[in-house]
Coordinates of C-alpha atoms in Angstrom, one line a residue:
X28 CA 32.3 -57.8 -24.6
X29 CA 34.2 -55.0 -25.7
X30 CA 35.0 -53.4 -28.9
X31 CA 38.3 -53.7 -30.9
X32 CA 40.2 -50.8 -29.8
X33 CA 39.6 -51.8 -25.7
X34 CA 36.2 -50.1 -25.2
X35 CA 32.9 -51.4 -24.3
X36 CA 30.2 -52.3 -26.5
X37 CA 26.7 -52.0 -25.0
X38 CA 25.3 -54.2 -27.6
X39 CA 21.3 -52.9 -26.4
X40 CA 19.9 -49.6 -24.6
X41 CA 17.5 -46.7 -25.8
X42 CA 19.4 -43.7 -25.8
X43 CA 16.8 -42.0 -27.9
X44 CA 14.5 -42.3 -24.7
X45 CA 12.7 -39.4 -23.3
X46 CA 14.0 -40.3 -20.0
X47 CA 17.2 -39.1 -21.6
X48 CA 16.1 -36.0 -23.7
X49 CA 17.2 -33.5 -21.1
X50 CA 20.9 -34.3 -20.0
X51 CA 21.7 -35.9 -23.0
X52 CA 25.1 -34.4 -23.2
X53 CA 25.8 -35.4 -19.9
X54 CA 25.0 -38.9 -20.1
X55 CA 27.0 -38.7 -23.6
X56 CA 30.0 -37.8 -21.4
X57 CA 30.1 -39.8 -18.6
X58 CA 29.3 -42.7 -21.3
X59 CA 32.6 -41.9 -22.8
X60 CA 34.2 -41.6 -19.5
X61 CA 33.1 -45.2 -18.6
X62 CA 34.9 -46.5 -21.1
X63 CA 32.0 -47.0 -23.4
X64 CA 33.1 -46.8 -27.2
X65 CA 30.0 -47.9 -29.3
X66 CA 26.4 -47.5 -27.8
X67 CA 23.9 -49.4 -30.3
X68 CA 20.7 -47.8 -29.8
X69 CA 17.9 -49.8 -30.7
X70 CA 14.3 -48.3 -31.5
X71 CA 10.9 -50.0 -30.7
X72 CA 8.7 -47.9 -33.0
X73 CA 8.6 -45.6 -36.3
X74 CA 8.3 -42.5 -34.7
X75 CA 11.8 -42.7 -33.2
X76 CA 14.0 -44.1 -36.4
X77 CA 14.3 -40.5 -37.6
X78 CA 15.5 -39.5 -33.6
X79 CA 18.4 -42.4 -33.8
X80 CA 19.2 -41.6 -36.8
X81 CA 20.1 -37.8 -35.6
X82 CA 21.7 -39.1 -33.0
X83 CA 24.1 -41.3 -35.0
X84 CA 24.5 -37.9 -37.1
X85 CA 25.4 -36.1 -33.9
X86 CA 27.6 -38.7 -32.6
X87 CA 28.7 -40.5 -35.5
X88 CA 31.9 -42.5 -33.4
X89 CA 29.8 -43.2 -30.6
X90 CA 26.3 -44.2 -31.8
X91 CA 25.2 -47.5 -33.9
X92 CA 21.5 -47.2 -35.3
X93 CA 18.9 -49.7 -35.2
X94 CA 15.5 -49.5 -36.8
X95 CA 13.0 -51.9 -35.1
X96 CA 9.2 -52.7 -34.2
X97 CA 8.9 -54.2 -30.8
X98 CA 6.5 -56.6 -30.3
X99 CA 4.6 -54.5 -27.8
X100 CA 3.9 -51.2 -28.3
X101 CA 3.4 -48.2 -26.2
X102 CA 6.1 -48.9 -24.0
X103 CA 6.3 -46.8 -21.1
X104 CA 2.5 -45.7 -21.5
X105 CA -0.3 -46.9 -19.9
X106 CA -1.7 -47.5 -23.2
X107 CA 0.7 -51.1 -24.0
X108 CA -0.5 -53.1 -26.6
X109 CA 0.2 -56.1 -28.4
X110 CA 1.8 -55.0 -32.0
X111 CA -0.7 -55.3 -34.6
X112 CA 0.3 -55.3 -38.8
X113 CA -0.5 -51.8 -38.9
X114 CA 2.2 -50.5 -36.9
X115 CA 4.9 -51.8 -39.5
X116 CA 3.4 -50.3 -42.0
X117 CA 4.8 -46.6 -41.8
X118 CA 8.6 -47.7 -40.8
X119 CA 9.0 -50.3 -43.8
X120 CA 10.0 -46.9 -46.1
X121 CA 12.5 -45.9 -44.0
X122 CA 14.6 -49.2 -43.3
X123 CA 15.3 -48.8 -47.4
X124 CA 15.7 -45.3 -46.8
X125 CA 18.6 -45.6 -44.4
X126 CA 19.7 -48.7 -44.9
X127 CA 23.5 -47.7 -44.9
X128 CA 23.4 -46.2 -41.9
X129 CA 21.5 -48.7 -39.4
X130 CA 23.7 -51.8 -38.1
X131 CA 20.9 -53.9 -37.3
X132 CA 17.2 -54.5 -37.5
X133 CA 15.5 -54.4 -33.6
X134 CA 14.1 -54.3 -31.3
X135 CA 12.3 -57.3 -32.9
X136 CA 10.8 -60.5 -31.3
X137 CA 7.8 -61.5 -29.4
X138 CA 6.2 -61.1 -26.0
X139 CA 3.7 -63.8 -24.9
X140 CA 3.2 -62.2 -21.5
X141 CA -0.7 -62.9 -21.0
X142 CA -1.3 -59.3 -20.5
X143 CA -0.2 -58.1 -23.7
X144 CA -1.0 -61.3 -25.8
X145 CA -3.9 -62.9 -24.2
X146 CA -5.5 -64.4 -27.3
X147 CA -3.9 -66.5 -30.4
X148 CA -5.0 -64.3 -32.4
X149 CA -2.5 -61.7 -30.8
X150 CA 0.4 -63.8 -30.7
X151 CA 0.1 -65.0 -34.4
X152 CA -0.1 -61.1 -35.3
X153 CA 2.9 -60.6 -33.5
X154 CA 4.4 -63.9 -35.3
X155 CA 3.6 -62.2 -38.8
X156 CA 5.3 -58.6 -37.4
X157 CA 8.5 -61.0 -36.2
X158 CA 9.1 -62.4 -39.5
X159 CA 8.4 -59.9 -42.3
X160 CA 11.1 -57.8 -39.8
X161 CA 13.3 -60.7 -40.2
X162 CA 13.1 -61.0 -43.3
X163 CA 14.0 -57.3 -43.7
X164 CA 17.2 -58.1 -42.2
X165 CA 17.9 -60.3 -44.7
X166 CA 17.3 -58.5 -47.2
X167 CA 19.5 -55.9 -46.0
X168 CA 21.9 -58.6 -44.7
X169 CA 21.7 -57.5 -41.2
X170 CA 21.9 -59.1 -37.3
X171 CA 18.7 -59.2 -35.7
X172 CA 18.6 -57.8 -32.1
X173 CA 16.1 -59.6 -30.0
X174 CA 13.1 -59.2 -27.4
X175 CA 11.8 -62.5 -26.0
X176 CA 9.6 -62.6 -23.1
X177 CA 7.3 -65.7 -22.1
X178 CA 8.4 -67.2 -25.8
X179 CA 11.7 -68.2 -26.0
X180 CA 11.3 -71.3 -27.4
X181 CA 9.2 -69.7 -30.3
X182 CA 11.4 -67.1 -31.1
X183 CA 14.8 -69.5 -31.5
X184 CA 12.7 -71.6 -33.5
X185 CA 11.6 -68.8 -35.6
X186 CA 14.9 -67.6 -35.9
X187 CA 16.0 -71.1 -37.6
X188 CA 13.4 -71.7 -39.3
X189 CA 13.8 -68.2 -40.9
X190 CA 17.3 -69.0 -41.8
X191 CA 18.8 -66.5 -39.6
X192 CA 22.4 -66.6 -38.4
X193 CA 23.1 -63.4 -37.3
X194 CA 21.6 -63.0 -33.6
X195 CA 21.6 -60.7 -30.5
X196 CA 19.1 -62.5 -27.8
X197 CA 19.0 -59.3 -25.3
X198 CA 18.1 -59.9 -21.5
X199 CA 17.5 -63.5 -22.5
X200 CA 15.2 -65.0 -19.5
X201 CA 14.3 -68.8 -21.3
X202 CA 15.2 -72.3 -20.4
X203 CA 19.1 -73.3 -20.1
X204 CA 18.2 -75.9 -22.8
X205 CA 16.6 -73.7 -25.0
X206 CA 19.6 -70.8 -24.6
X207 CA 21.7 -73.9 -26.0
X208 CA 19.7 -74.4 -29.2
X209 CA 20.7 -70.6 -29.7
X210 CA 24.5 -71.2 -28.9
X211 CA 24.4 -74.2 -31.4
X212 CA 22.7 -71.9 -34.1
X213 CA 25.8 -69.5 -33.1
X214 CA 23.5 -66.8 -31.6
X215 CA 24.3 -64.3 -28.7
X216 CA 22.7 -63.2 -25.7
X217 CA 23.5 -60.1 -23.5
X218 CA 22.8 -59.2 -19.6
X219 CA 22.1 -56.0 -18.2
X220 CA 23.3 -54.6 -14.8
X221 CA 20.2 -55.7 -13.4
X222 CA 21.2 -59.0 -12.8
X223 CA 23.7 -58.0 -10.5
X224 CA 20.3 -57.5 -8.4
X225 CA 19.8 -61.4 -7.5
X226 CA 21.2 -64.3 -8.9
X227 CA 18.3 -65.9 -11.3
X228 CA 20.3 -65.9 -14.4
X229 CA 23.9 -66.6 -12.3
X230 CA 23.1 -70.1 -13.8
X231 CA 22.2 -69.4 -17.5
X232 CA 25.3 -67.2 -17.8
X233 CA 27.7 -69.9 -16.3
X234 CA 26.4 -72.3 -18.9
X235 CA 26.5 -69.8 -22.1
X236 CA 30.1 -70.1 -23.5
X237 CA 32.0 -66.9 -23.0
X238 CA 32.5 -66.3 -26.5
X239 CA 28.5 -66.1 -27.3
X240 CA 28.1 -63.6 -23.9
X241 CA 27.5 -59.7 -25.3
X242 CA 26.7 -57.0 -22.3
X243 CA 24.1 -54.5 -22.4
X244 CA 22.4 -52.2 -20.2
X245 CA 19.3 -51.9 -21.4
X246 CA 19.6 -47.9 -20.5
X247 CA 17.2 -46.0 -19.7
X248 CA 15.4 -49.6 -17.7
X249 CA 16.9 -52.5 -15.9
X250 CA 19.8 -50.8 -13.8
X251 CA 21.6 -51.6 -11.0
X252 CA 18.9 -50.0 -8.7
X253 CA 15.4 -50.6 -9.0
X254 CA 13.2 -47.4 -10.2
X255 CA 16.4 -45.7 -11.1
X256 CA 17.5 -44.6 -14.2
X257 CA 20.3 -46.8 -15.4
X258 CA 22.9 -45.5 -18.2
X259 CA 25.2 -46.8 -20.5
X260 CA 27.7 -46.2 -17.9
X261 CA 27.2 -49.0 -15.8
X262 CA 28.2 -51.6 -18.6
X263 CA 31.4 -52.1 -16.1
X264 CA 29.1 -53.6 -13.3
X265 CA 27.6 -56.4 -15.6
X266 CA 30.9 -57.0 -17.1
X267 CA 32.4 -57.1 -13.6
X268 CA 29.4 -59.4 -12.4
X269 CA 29.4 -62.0 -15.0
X270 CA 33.4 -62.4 -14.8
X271 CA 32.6 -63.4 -11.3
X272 CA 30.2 -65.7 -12.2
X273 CA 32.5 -67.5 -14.9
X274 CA 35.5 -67.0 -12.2
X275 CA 37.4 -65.2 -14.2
X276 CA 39.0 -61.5 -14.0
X277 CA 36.9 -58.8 -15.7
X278 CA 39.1 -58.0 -18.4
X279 CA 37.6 -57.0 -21.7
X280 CA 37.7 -59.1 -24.4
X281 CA 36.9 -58.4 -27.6
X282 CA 34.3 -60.7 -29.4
X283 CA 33.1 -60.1 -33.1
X284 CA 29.0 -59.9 -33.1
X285 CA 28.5 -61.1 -36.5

């Protein structure tokens, strides 16, 4: 939940969004302010592994790179798709490229939501993106930070069957029994501040044990408010919300993520 020194780690957001390209600085600040001490800023596709990576530059004690293609793409265009081979293609240069300097490989995973992956033929192409990225992360001996929607079962089984040990399930919405294959492979999974909106996952997060919990905000999407922009700054309201629903006080705790 929080980093070695007493800060907090949000463990998922985009801070290479456009939503955030004009007040950057400020969100920067008041992310420090919060309390905040490492933001790891995952990417969904090539074109913005070069932006993260000038962020980390700009921001080297604040900012963790990750380098990922997310298993729908066009995200926040009203052009989504499913993720086809293709799109792989032009970032698989650049994971060897800056391989020292990215933390982890996402965000990877699948999303069987019937609009985006309505045929087999969708989902298995998806499949094939999901593991060659996996298998990148091995190769590079990273943790894998996750997107599952409408597939949770799949992806923890892919993730075992890939011999992967090193897991960040983020926003995890699946079965309690399935989020307990995870725990027992020694995965993770993180909540944003969005679930502080209603009380769906209240029961998922009582079950998880503390030690495999991780926060995230998710930032720019799944705030506190609906159609508001969230920020890294509100990692204190999920932190604060799932100490309450554990019944214990919010004090950080620091927790090694692989």
């Amino acid at each position: 939940m929080a980093s070695m020194d007493g800060g907090f780690v949000d463990c998922h957001c985009h801070i290479t969004a456009c939503e955030f390209a004009e007040d950057l600085e400020d969100v920067i600040k008041r992310t420090r302010e919060a309390g905040v001490k490492t933001l790891i800023s995952v990417t969904e596709e090539p074109s913005e592994f070069e932006r993260v990576i000038q962020l980390f530059k700009s921001y080297p004690d604040l900012v963790a790179p990750c380098f990922g293609i997310h298993p729908v793409q066009g995200c926040g265009s009203h052009d989504q798709r499913s993720v086809k081979i293709q799109d792989l293609e032009p970032a698989l240069p650049l994971f060897q490229k800056y391989r020292d300097d990215i933390v982890a490989v996402g965000e990877i995973g699948l999303d069987y939501t019937p609009w985006y992956a309505p045929t087999s033929q969708e989902r298995e192409e998806q499949l094939t993106v999901f593991t060659k990225q996996l298998q990148i992360s091995k190769d590079l001996d990273l943790p894998v930070n996750i997107h599952s929607r409408s597939a949770a079962k799949v992806t923890i089984a892919t993730l075992k069957e890939q011999g992967i040990t090193c897991a960040l399930l983020h926003n995890f919405a699946g079965k309690l029994s399935v989020a307990m294959e995870g725990v027992q492979a020694g995965y993770f999974f993180s909540f944003p501040p969005a679930v502080c909106r209603n009380d769906q996952k209240s029961k998922l997060i009582k079950q998880i044990p503390l030690e495999h919990i991780c926060l995230e905000t998710d930032s720019p999407a799944l705030g506190p408010e609906k159609h508001v922009r969230n920020e890294p700054k509100n990692i204190s309201l999920v932190c604060e919300y799932i100490a309450h629903v554990k019944g214990i006080t919010p004090q950080m705790k620091y927790s090694t993520w692989c």
